[in-house]
Tab-separated table of C-alpha atoms in Angstrom:
chain	number	residue	atom	x	y	z
X	1	UNK	CA	95.204	103.039	53.538
X	2	UNK	CA	92.891	101.401	51.317
X	3	UNK	CA	90.358	98.998	52.220
X	4	UNK	CA	92.675	95.793	51.544
X	5	UNK	CA	95.494	97.326	53.259
X	6	UNK	CA	93.024	98.317	56.569
X	7	UNK	CA	91.620	94.805	56.202
X	8	UNK	CA	95.127	93.110	56.487
X	9	UNK	CA	96.123	95.488	59.325
X	10	UNK	CA	92.843	94.950	61.044
X	11	UNK	CA	93.144	91.108	60.863
X	12	UNK	CA	97.003	90.955	62.150
X	13	UNK	CA	95.949	93.431	64.708
X	14	UNK	CA	93.229	90.952	65.716
X	15	UNK	CA	95.179	87.951	65.649
X	16	UNK	CA	98.077	89.516	68.127
X	17	UNK	CA	95.101	90.330	70.296
X	18	UNK	CA	93.500	86.984	70.620
X	19	UNK	CA	95.267	84.024	71.962
X	20	UNK	CA	95.710	80.709	69.640
X	21	UNK	CA	94.233	82.570	66.699
X	22	UNK	CA	95.916	82.340	63.667
X	23	UNK	CA	95.574	85.222	61.150
X	24	UNK	CA	94.832	83.158	57.918
X	25	UNK	CA	91.796	81.914	59.687
X	26	UNK	CA	90.486	85.542	60.184
X	27	UNK	CA	88.523	87.202	57.202
X	28	UNK	CA	86.175	90.217	56.649
X	29	UNK	CA	83.221	88.291	57.403
X	30	UNK	CA	84.480	86.566	60.602
X	31	UNK	CA	82.185	87.052	63.555
X	32	UNK	CA	83.576	88.202	66.754
X	33	UNK	CA	81.980	85.147	68.528
X	34	UNK	CA	83.692	82.981	65.835
X	35	UNK	CA	86.851	83.995	67.113
X	36	UNK	CA	86.058	83.259	70.323
X	37	UNK	CA	85.489	86.714	71.701
X	38	UNK	CA	82.310	87.527	74.248
X	39	UNK	CA	80.936	90.807	74.260
X	40	UNK	CA	83.599	92.192	76.851
X	41	UNK	CA	86.107	90.848	75.018
X	42	UNK	CA	84.784	92.636	71.780
X	43	UNK	CA	84.571	95.790	73.928
X	44	UNK	CA	88.299	95.572	74.885
X	45	UNK	CA	89.206	94.882	71.200
X	46	UNK	CA	87.763	97.993	70.163
X	47	UNK	CA	89.359	99.998	72.689
X	48	UNK	CA	92.819	98.664	72.081
X	49	UNK	CA	92.104	99.075	68.197
X	50	UNK	CA	91.305	103.033	68.921
X	51	UNK	CA	95.048	103.500	70.097
X	52	UNK	CA	96.652	101.185	67.476
X	53	UNK	CA	94.571	102.650	64.602
X	54	UNK	CA	94.546	106.388	65.833
X	55	UNK	CA	90.690	106.774	65.575
X	56	UNK	CA	87.694	106.954	68.200
X	57	UNK	CA	84.744	104.234	67.558
X	58	UNK	CA	81.211	106.152	68.269
X	59	UNK	CA	80.223	103.812	71.092
X	60	UNK	CA	76.605	103.643	69.664
X	61	UNK	CA	77.572	102.872	66.357
X	62	UNK	CA	80.401	100.344	67.894
X	63	UNK	CA	77.592	98.673	69.664
X	64	UNK	CA	76.206	96.948	66.576
X	65	UNK	CA	79.720	95.630	65.476
X	66	UNK	CA	79.645	91.907	64.880
X	67	UNK	CA	82.216	91.227	62.211
X	68	UNK	CA	85.621	91.950	61.307
X	69	UNK	CA	84.436	93.851	58.277
X	70	UNK	CA	82.467	96.449	60.563
X	71	UNK	CA	85.732	97.498	62.102
X	72	UNK	CA	87.490	97.459	58.854
X	73	UNK	CA	84.374	99.728	57.195
X	74	UNK	CA	84.522	102.091	60.349
X	75	UNK	CA	88.230	102.937	59.884
X	76	UNK	CA	88.215	103.094	56.119
X	77	UNK	CA	85.215	105.745	56.534
X	78	UNK	CA	86.732	107.600	59.657
X	79	UNK	CA	90.357	107.549	58.949
X	80	UNK	CA	92.352	110.727	59.717
X	81	UNK	CA	93.073	112.516	56.722
X	82	UNK	CA	96.826	112.714	55.573
X	83	UNK	CA	98.016	115.262	57.887
X	84	UNK	CA	101.618	117.095	56.510
X	85	UNK	CA	104.673	115.038	58.164
B	1	UNK	CA	86.011	70.890	115.143
B	2	UNK	CA	89.517	72.302	114.458
B	3	UNK	CA	90.717	74.376	111.262
B	4	UNK	CA	94.123	73.646	110.176
B	5	UNK	CA	96.432	75.431	107.861
B	6	UNK	CA	97.350	73.296	104.813
B	7	UNK	CA	98.941	75.314	102.324
B	8	UNK	CA	100.393	78.727	102.135
B	9	UNK	CA	101.303	80.972	98.817
B	10	UNK	CA	102.918	84.642	99.608
B	11	UNK	CA	104.077	87.267	97.168
B	12	UNK	CA	106.207	90.050	98.787
B	13	UNK	CA	108.918	92.821	98.297
B	14	UNK	CA	111.449	90.016	99.926
B	15	UNK	CA	110.177	86.939	98.195
B	16	UNK	CA	107.836	85.068	96.014
B	17	UNK	CA	106.903	81.841	97.658
B	18	UNK	CA	107.323	80.982	101.382
B	19	UNK	CA	110.977	79.500	101.072
B	20	UNK	CA	112.057	82.782	99.685
B	21	UNK	CA	109.911	84.812	101.755
B	22	UNK	CA	110.777	83.177	104.839
B	23	UNK	CA	114.655	82.772	104.316
B	24	UNK	CA	114.769	86.486	103.946
B	25	UNK	CA	112.468	87.461	106.805
B	26	UNK	CA	114.949	85.179	108.914
B	27	UNK	CA	117.759	86.978	107.726
B	28	UNK	CA	116.364	90.198	108.200
B	29	UNK	CA	116.456	91.445	104.277
B	30	UNK	CA	114.902	94.606	103.816
B	31	UNK	CA	112.553	94.766	100.590
B	32	UNK	CA	112.085	98.460	100.842
B	33	UNK	CA	113.640	100.577	97.665
B	34	UNK	CA	113.164	103.653	96.121
B	35	UNK	CA	109.908	103.753	93.944
B	36	UNK	CA	109.982	102.311	90.449
B	37	UNK	CA	106.656	102.114	89.507
B	38	UNK	CA	106.194	105.907	88.898
B	39	UNK	CA	108.321	108.771	89.221
B	40	UNK	CA	108.300	109.659	92.731
B	41	UNK	CA	111.320	111.748	92.904
B	42	UNK	CA	109.426	114.901	93.743
B	43	UNK	CA	107.191	113.256	96.653
B	44	UNK	CA	107.972	113.634	100.027
B	45	UNK	CA	107.655	109.794	100.352
B	46	UNK	CA	109.952	108.258	97.586
B	47	UNK	CA	110.001	104.895	98.799
B	48	UNK	CA	108.126	101.579	98.971
B	49	UNK	CA	108.360	97.793	99.602
B	50	UNK	CA	107.484	96.831	95.862
B	51	UNK	CA	107.254	93.470	94.278
B	52	UNK	CA	109.816	94.293	92.037
B	53	UNK	CA	110.421	90.755	89.998
B	54	UNK	CA	106.561	90.155	89.838
B	55	UNK	CA	105.611	89.366	86.122
B	56	UNK	CA	101.916	88.496	85.566
B	57	UNK	CA	102.941	87.068	81.958
B	58	UNK	CA	104.910	84.217	83.544
B	59	UNK	CA	101.607	82.833	84.863
B	60	UNK	CA	98.696	84.483	83.091
B	61	UNK	CA	97.408	84.874	79.669
B	62	UNK	CA	97.118	88.161	77.894
B	63	UNK	CA	93.484	88.449	78.462
B	64	UNK	CA	93.771	87.690	82.267
B	65	UNK	CA	96.187	90.194	82.492
B	66	UNK	CA	94.031	92.780	80.563
B	67	UNK	CA	90.969	92.095	83.030
B	68	UNK	CA	93.079	92.219	85.879
B	69	UNK	CA	94.476	94.855	88.736
B	70	UNK	CA	97.903	94.215	89.907
B	71	UNK	CA	96.303	93.423	93.166
B	72	UNK	CA	94.203	90.632	91.962
B	73	UNK	CA	97.406	89.317	89.868
B	74	UNK	CA	99.442	89.444	93.029
B	75	UNK	CA	96.420	87.310	94.762
B	76	UNK	CA	96.350	85.034	91.790
B	77	UNK	CA	99.956	84.224	92.001
B	78	UNK	CA	99.854	83.865	95.702
B	79	UNK	CA	96.573	81.402	95.610
B	80	UNK	CA	98.264	79.354	93.087
B	81	UNK	CA	101.497	78.744	95.286
B	82	UNK	CA	99.117	78.331	98.202
B	83	UNK	CA	97.155	75.560	96.442
B	84	UNK	CA	100.084	73.964	94.676
B	85	UNK	CA	101.380	73.691	98.453
B	86	UNK	CA	98.298	72.095	99.595
B	87	UNK	CA	98.501	69.383	96.868
B	88	UNK	CA	95.444	70.874	94.979
B	89	UNK	CA	91.899	70.784	96.330
B	90	UNK	CA	90.479	68.106	93.969
B	91	UNK	CA	89.250	65.873	96.811
B	92	UNK	CA	86.590	68.789	97.459
B	93	UNK	CA	83.334	69.349	95.678
B	94	UNK	CA	83.473	72.693	93.957
B	95	UNK	CA	80.461	74.160	95.649
B	96	UNK	CA	82.117	73.610	99.035
B	97	UNK	CA	85.179	75.420	98.193
B	98	UNK	CA	85.207	79.107	99.625
B	99	UNK	CA	87.285	82.016	98.755
B	100	UNK	CA	87.609	84.838	101.594
B	101	UNK	CA	90.082	87.583	100.402
B	102	UNK	CA	90.924	90.965	102.393
B	103	UNK	CA	92.050	94.251	100.390
B	104	UNK	CA	91.774	97.686	101.717
B	105	UNK	CA	92.235	99.527	98.339
B	106	UNK	CA	91.125	96.745	95.868
B	107	UNK	CA	92.029	97.663	92.117
B	108	UNK	CA	93.298	101.111	93.010
B	109	UNK	CA	95.916	100.675	90.530
B	110	UNK	CA	93.340	100.559	87.750
B	111	UNK	CA	90.885	103.570	89.291
B	112	UNK	CA	94.057	105.776	89.654
B	113	UNK	CA	95.260	105.060	85.672
B	114	UNK	CA	91.454	105.097	84.639
B	115	UNK	CA	90.821	108.325	86.256
B	116	UNK	CA	93.915	109.955	84.817
B	117	UNK	CA	92.756	109.164	81.459
B	118	UNK	CA	89.130	110.622	82.108
B	119	UNK	CA	90.800	113.693	83.061
B	120	UNK	CA	92.751	113.939	79.977
B	121	UNK	CA	89.741	113.495	77.903
B	122	UNK	CA	91.208	109.894	76.710
B	123	UNK	CA	88.412	106.689	76.634
B	124	UNK	CA	88.297	104.989	79.820
B	125	UNK	CA	89.373	101.445	79.518
B	126	UNK	CA	86.550	98.626	79.503
B	127	UNK	CA	87.606	96.680	82.337
B	128	UNK	CA	87.540	99.575	84.703
B	129	UNK	CA	84.927	98.849	86.947
B	130	UNK	CA	85.594	94.987	86.843
B	131	UNK	CA	89.526	95.522	87.619
B	132	UNK	CA	88.555	97.939	90.301
B	133	UNK	CA	85.994	96.457	92.424
B	134	UNK	CA	87.406	95.043	95.973
B	135	UNK	CA	85.964	91.372	95.281
B	136	UNK	CA	87.656	91.010	91.860
B	137	UNK	CA	90.509	89.210	93.737
B	138	UNK	CA	88.174	86.551	94.952
B	139	UNK	CA	86.191	86.370	91.943
B	140	UNK	CA	89.190	85.776	89.619
B	141	UNK	CA	90.507	83.188	91.912
B	142	UNK	CA	87.192	81.285	91.817
B	143	UNK	CA	87.451	81.512	88.336
B	144	UNK	CA	90.746	80.266	87.469
B	145	UNK	CA	90.008	77.290	89.769
B	146	UNK	CA	86.254	76.771	89.364
B	147	UNK	CA	85.899	77.490	93.426
B	148	UNK	CA	82.052	77.845	93.471
B	149	UNK	CA	81.216	78.074	96.793
B	150	UNK	CA	80.941	81.181	99.427
B	151	UNK	CA	82.949	84.144	97.761
B	152	UNK	CA	83.504	87.142	100.230
B	153	UNK	CA	85.628	89.996	100.176
B	154	UNK	CA	86.559	91.923	103.458
B	155	UNK	CA	87.685	95.563	103.175
B	156	UNK	CA	88.765	96.867	106.596
B	157	UNK	CA	91.699	98.917	105.577
B	158	UNK	CA	94.844	97.555	106.903
B	159	UNK	CA	92.905	94.684	109.076
B	160	UNK	CA	91.286	93.302	105.708
B	161	UNK	CA	93.467	90.240	105.405
B	162	UNK	CA	93.115	89.267	109.161
B	163	UNK	CA	89.061	89.805	108.840
B	164	UNK	CA	89.417	87.498	105.905
B	165	UNK	CA	91.058	84.921	107.477
B	166	UNK	CA	88.638	85.341	110.539
B	167	UNK	CA	85.718	85.105	108.253
B	168	UNK	CA	87.128	81.831	106.651
B	169	UNK	CA	87.245	80.323	110.063
B	170	UNK	CA	83.554	81.346	110.591
B	171	UNK	CA	82.495	79.884	107.427
B	172	UNK	CA	84.129	76.402	108.271
B	173	UNK	CA	82.861	76.108	111.636
B	174	UNK	CA	79.487	77.377	110.439
B	175	UNK	CA	79.531	74.396	107.996
B	176	UNK	CA	79.068	77.067	105.250
B	177	UNK	CA	82.251	75.496	103.527
B	178	UNK	CA	84.718	72.504	103.691
B	179	UNK	CA	87.525	74.279	102.620
B	180	UNK	CA	88.517	78.005	102.445
B	181	UNK	CA	91.340	79.790	99.987
B	182	UNK	CA	91.757	82.747	102.529
B	183	UNK	CA	94.115	86.047	102.860
B	184	UNK	CA	94.627	89.355	101.336
B	185	UNK	CA	96.047	91.392	98.624
B	186	UNK	CA	97.052	94.879	98.117
B	187	UNK	CA	98.858	96.632	95.226
B	188	UNK	CA	98.645	100.567	96.182
B	189	UNK	CA	102.300	101.859	95.555
B	190	UNK	CA	100.347	104.403	93.388
B	191	UNK	CA	100.847	108.276	93.360
B	192	UNK	CA	97.195	109.346	94.901
B	193	UNK	CA	97.155	106.549	97.416
B	194	UNK	CA	100.677	107.474	98.413
B	195	UNK	CA	99.669	110.949	98.295
B	196	UNK	CA	96.626	110.479	100.505
B	197	UNK	CA	98.713	108.865	103.130
B	198	UNK	CA	101.230	111.557	102.586
B	199	UNK	CA	98.451	114.086	103.668
B	200	UNK	CA	97.642	112.322	106.997
B	201	UNK	CA	101.298	112.385	107.845
B	202	UNK	CA	101.305	108.464	108.121
B	203	UNK	CA	104.407	107.737	105.561
B	204	UNK	CA	107.930	108.311	106.761
B	205	UNK	CA	109.578	111.191	104.640
B	206	UNK	CA	112.922	111.190	106.475
B	207	UNK	CA	114.371	108.214	105.008
B	208	UNK	CA	114.281	108.539	101.175
B	209	UNK	CA	118.112	108.173	100.898
B	210	UNK	CA	117.947	105.175	103.199
B	211	UNK	CA	115.145	102.912	102.268
B	212	UNK	CA	116.450	99.793	103.944
B	213	UNK	CA	116.388	101.689	107.160
B	214	UNK	CA	113.153	103.588	106.600
B	215	UNK	CA	110.551	100.830	108.182
B	216	UNK	CA	111.672	101.157	111.940
B	217	UNK	CA	108.787	99.483	114.178
B	218	UNK	CA	109.156	100.177	118.041
B	219	UNK	CA	112.571	102.336	117.252
B	220	UNK	CA	113.275	105.757	118.650
B	221	UNK	CA	112.717	108.256	116.342
B	222	UNK	CA	110.185	106.252	113.834
B	223	UNK	CA	108.334	108.600	111.687
B	224	UNK	CA	105.704	106.600	109.807
B	225	UNK	CA	105.317	103.794	107.830
B	226	UNK	CA	106.462	103.024	104.382
B	227	UNK	CA	103.783	101.691	101.628
B	228	UNK	CA	104.028	97.950	100.517
B	229	UNK	CA	102.306	95.479	98.251
B	230	UNK	CA	102.297	91.910	98.035
B	231	UNK	CA	99.432	89.046	98.718
B	232	UNK	CA	99.576	86.269	101.135
B	233	UNK	CA	96.835	83.208	100.875
B	234	UNK	CA	96.399	80.249	103.255
B	235	UNK	CA	94.446	77.050	102.544
B	236	UNK	CA	91.941	76.484	105.360
B	237	UNK	CA	90.379	73.199	105.830
B	238	UNK	CA	88.720	71.222	108.660
B	239	UNK	CA	91.369	68.981	110.231
B	240	UNK	CA	89.440	65.676	109.813
B	241	UNK	CA	89.105	66.423	106.128
B	242	UNK	CA	92.591	67.401	105.574
B	243	UNK	CA	93.923	64.443	107.242
B	244	UNK	CA	91.389	62.060	105.318
B	245	UNK	CA	92.822	63.296	102.008
B	246	UNK	CA	96.660	63.164	103.362
B	247	UNK	CA	97.458	66.855	103.506
B	248	UNK	CA	100.504	68.214	105.312
B	249	UNK	CA	99.174	70.479	108.141
B	250	UNK	CA	101.126	73.437	109.273
B	251	UNK	CA	99.346	74.704	112.271
B	252	UNK	CA	95.860	75.049	113.484
B	253	UNK	CA	93.992	78.238	113.299
B	254	UNK	CA	92.397	78.503	116.914
B	255	UNK	CA	90.941	81.787	117.492
B	256	UNK	CA	89.839	84.961	115.881
B	257	UNK	CA	88.806	88.246	117.633
B	258	UNK	CA	87.510	91.865	116.059
B	259	UNK	CA	86.358	94.631	118.000
B	260	UNK	CA	85.982	98.158	116.729
B	261	UNK	CA	87.023	101.213	118.443
B	262	UNK	CA	83.821	103.288	117.575
B	263	UNK	CA	86.008	106.372	118.497
B	264	UNK	CA	88.161	107.623	115.630
B	265	UNK	CA	88.412	106.947	111.936
B	266	UNK	CA	92.189	106.859	111.846
B	267	UNK	CA	93.650	107.266	115.314
B	268	UNK	CA	94.463	103.794	117.479
B	269	UNK	CA	92.700	102.976	120.540
B	270	UNK	CA	94.272	100.594	122.859
B	271	UNK	CA	90.871	99.011	124.384
B	272	UNK	CA	89.776	97.858	121.205
B	273	UNK	CA	93.223	96.112	120.357
B	274	UNK	CA	92.911	94.535	123.803
B	275	UNK	CA	89.524	93.620	123.183
B	276	UNK	CA	90.457	91.829	120.009
B	277	UNK	CA	93.407	89.661	121.297
B	278	UNK	CA	91.284	88.793	124.209
B	279	UNK	CA	88.555	87.629	121.926
B	280	UNK	CA	90.949	85.855	119.738
B	281	UNK	CA	92.591	83.902	122.812
B	282	UNK	CA	88.625	83.179	124.349
B	283	UNK	CA	87.503	81.916	120.872
B	284	UNK	CA	90.487	79.404	120.969
B	285	UNK	CA	89.240	78.382	124.464
B	286	UNK	CA	92.695	79.485	125.753
B	287	UNK	CA	93.982	81.827	128.497
B	288	UNK	CA	96.254	85.085	127.918
B	289	UNK	CA	99.077	83.015	129.503
B	290	UNK	CA	99.513	80.552	127.098
B	291	UNK	CA	100.575	83.236	124.396
B	292	UNK	CA	103.907	82.706	123.473
B	293	UNK	CA	104.311	84.944	119.964
B	294	UNK	CA	102.768	88.074	118.691
B	295	UNK	CA	103.468	88.972	115.093
B	296	UNK	CA	102.812	92.819	115.679
B	297	UNK	CA	100.635	95.072	113.670
B	298	UNK	CA	103.603	97.311	114.095
B	299	UNK	CA	103.496	99.643	111.308
B	300	UNK	CA	106.384	102.140	112.569
B	301	UNK	CA	104.037	105.185	113.080
B	302	UNK	CA	104.876	106.903	116.401
B	303	UNK	CA	101.503	106.388	117.878
B	304	UNK	CA	100.593	103.016	116.569
B	305	UNK	CA	103.541	100.811	117.917
B	306	UNK	CA	103.288	102.565	121.288
B	307	UNK	CA	99.485	101.900	121.708
B	308	UNK	CA	99.858	98.221	120.511
B	309	UNK	CA	102.919	97.857	123.394
B	310	UNK	CA	100.801	99.434	125.921
B	311	UNK	CA	97.874	97.367	124.885
B	312	UNK	CA	99.932	94.098	125.105
B	313	UNK	CA	101.202	95.090	128.587
B	314	UNK	CA	97.885	95.801	129.659
B	315	UNK	CA	96.489	92.442	128.459
B	316	UNK	CA	99.347	90.167	129.273
B	317	UNK	CA	100.404	91.907	132.473
B	318	UNK	CA	104.085	90.790	133.845
B	319	UNK	CA	104.030	88.068	131.129
B	320	UNK	CA	104.345	90.557	128.353
B	321	UNK	CA	108.312	90.613	128.651
B	322	UNK	CA	108.206	86.926	128.001
B	323	UNK	CA	106.357	86.937	124.555
B	324	UNK	CA	108.594	87.007	121.601
B	325	UNK	CA	106.960	89.606	119.306
B	326	UNK	CA	108.122	90.465	115.686
B	327	UNK	CA	107.462	92.912	113.169
B	328	UNK	CA	107.006	91.829	109.759
B	329	UNK	CA	106.751	95.285	108.105
B	330	UNK	CA	109.960	96.312	109.298
B	331	UNK	CA	111.208	94.326	106.385
B	332	UNK	CA	108.211	94.615	103.730
B	333	UNK	CA	106.632	97.791	104.758
B	334	UNK	CA	102.708	98.085	105.143
B	335	UNK	CA	100.883	96.244	102.424
B	336	UNK	CA	97.793	97.421	103.954
B	337	UNK	CA	94.813	94.834	103.562
B	338	UNK	CA	97.590	92.120	102.611
B	339	UNK	CA	99.521	92.682	105.660
B	340	UNK	CA	97.817	90.417	108.101
B	341	UNK	CA	97.865	87.503	105.668
B	342	UNK	CA	101.783	88.148	104.961
B	343	UNK	CA	101.967	88.291	108.968
B	344	UNK	CA	99.858	85.211	109.222
B	345	UNK	CA	102.055	83.388	106.967
B	346	UNK	CA	105.357	84.363	109.317
B	347	UNK	CA	103.324	83.673	112.573
B	348	UNK	CA	102.816	80.426	111.149
B	349	UNK	CA	106.112	79.993	109.883
B	350	UNK	CA	107.681	80.807	113.413
B	351	UNK	CA	105.563	78.187	114.785
B	352	UNK	CA	106.491	75.591	112.305
B	353	UNK	CA	110.050	76.378	112.273
B	354	UNK	CA	110.782	77.347	115.908
B	355	UNK	CA	112.599	80.513	114.621
B	356	UNK	CA	111.084	84.009	115.132
B	357	UNK	CA	112.076	86.490	112.522
B	358	UNK	CA	113.607	89.732	113.505
B	359	UNK	CA	112.264	93.433	113.953
B	360	UNK	CA	115.073	95.148	111.863
B	361	UNK	CA	116.138	98.643	112.259
B	362	UNK	CA	115.846	98.418	116.007
B	363	UNK	CA	119.091	99.836	117.359
B	364	UNK	CA	117.386	101.879	119.919
B	365	UNK	CA	114.108	101.232	120.972
B	366	UNK	CA	111.551	103.909	121.869
B	367	UNK	CA	111.448	104.287	125.767
B	368	UNK	CA	107.692	103.540	125.691
B	369	UNK	CA	108.477	100.539	123.777
B	370	UNK	CA	110.312	98.123	126.049
B	371	UNK	CA	109.066	94.692	125.086
B	372	UNK	CA	110.872	91.914	123.281
B	373	UNK	CA	110.727	92.701	119.745
B	374	UNK	CA	113.359	90.353	118.636
B	375	UNK	CA	115.537	92.902	117.527
B	376	UNK	CA	117.676	92.587	114.612
B	377	UNK	CA	118.578	89.036	114.605
B	378	UNK	CA	116.339	86.028	114.289
B	379	UNK	CA	116.055	83.799	117.629
B	380	UNK	CA	115.565	80.074	117.832
B	381	UNK	CA	112.587	80.023	120.223
B	382	UNK	CA	109.990	76.868	119.998
B	383	UNK	CA	106.521	78.387	120.262
B	384	UNK	CA	103.254	76.814	120.337
B	385	UNK	CA	100.784	79.780	120.144
B	386	UNK	CA	101.291	83.025	117.886
B	387	UNK	CA	98.892	85.834	117.702
B	388	UNK	CA	98.886	88.148	114.772
B	389	UNK	CA	97.411	91.563	115.060
B	390	UNK	CA	95.962	93.717	112.598
B	391	UNK	CA	94.529	97.216	113.385
B	392	UNK	CA	93.046	99.314	110.762
B	393	UNK	CA	91.676	102.684	109.734
B	394	UNK	CA	88.192	102.490	110.884
B	395	UNK	CA	88.739	101.546	114.468
B	396	UNK	CA	89.219	98.143	113.173
B	397	UNK	CA	91.222	95.696	115.360
B	398	UNK	CA	91.419	91.892	114.512
B	399	UNK	CA	93.653	89.299	115.839
B	400	UNK	CA	93.961	85.709	114.740
B	401	UNK	CA	95.402	83.304	116.714
B	402	UNK	CA	97.586	79.846	115.472
B	403	UNK	CA	98.428	77.174	117.326
B	404	UNK	CA	100.565	74.074	117.048
B	405	UNK	CA	98.708	70.901	116.589
B	406	UNK	CA	100.646	69.140	119.084
């Protein structure tokens, strides 16, 4: 996936996880707290994202995440290499 | 000062809401079926009383569901129903509204699923601890409704619900709260928990092909209890304030007794059971002669039902035969920390409606169980006083006494 694709998928994913949140209001620089997520909500979001995107967030690194873009960048640099089908 | 019951909410294998529950109970409907929440086909015990049609998404947001264990969700629904029944508690200041909930296992559903993930080297869900902790049901009831007073949890195994209701009575009498949301919740139809009770030979294993006939308190040949789940919540207020706000009053919570066997961690002891019932009656300023109904602990274990029968005969003497006894667990199974809260609602409904629900599956009684257990068919009987018994692991015996107000 390229950056734009990951970004779109992450935004879509967040919109499904957070109630009353329209995907069109989320962008790469949106801060979690602006989306109504407290620290525990964010941890839960990342936990669910691991399953959804098939990756594992390094917990120390994930502690520093504050924006949607942080998730996008992490997935981009850690996405599983294309495996043979 | 009298403490009265002004609202009730129940979530059980035979119905959600008091109307559905009571109608099923009076008609002797069994809620025991083959387990659906996990594959139990290779277990010795494959049946349970599950709340099959419970769907938390009908009343909780996705966020609530993610952050709560099933026992909390059952408690939240029962609390909502009880609060609606009581007409809301807007008349009270939030700091004066207490919550007192019992649960034997707490969020064990979360514990079991998170432990499984851990053993499989999968990440552990973030809400594992806040979902598992025993006080999470009480905490979420407070959060959901803004109840900022005393918030307590009793975890005394099978007597948890009774201790929670008893503790609520104490809080109201001590002036620590003006109203208390009290009861019990349990959701332990779970692979590990059921296994744990199997190992103790506590569960029936001979009725997997006849689930509705499996829970048979006081019956000849009974061989253990059936696991259940559910929640029961009462709204308890001081009579004067309840009347002042125009609340309907179901019954008085007149007395509470608690006694510890201090003998064995799981075996019942007659003396402790007698002491608990005696103390509840004394606490209400009454005499044993005035007890007309008992909602028995009666789990359907060979020893437990016999010991409870002996305790009743010892305490009430020749009058024991005149007491209308019934065993709610014959229909819903044993919902551990919720059982006495659900049993309390059955007791209150017996007083309120003048009907004693039956003990089902009682075609032939154990010769050692020779009292009037209301076998198989409900009885019309106007009773004014009812004890609800709850005896738990840890040698914990609790008994609560409800009376009509007349």
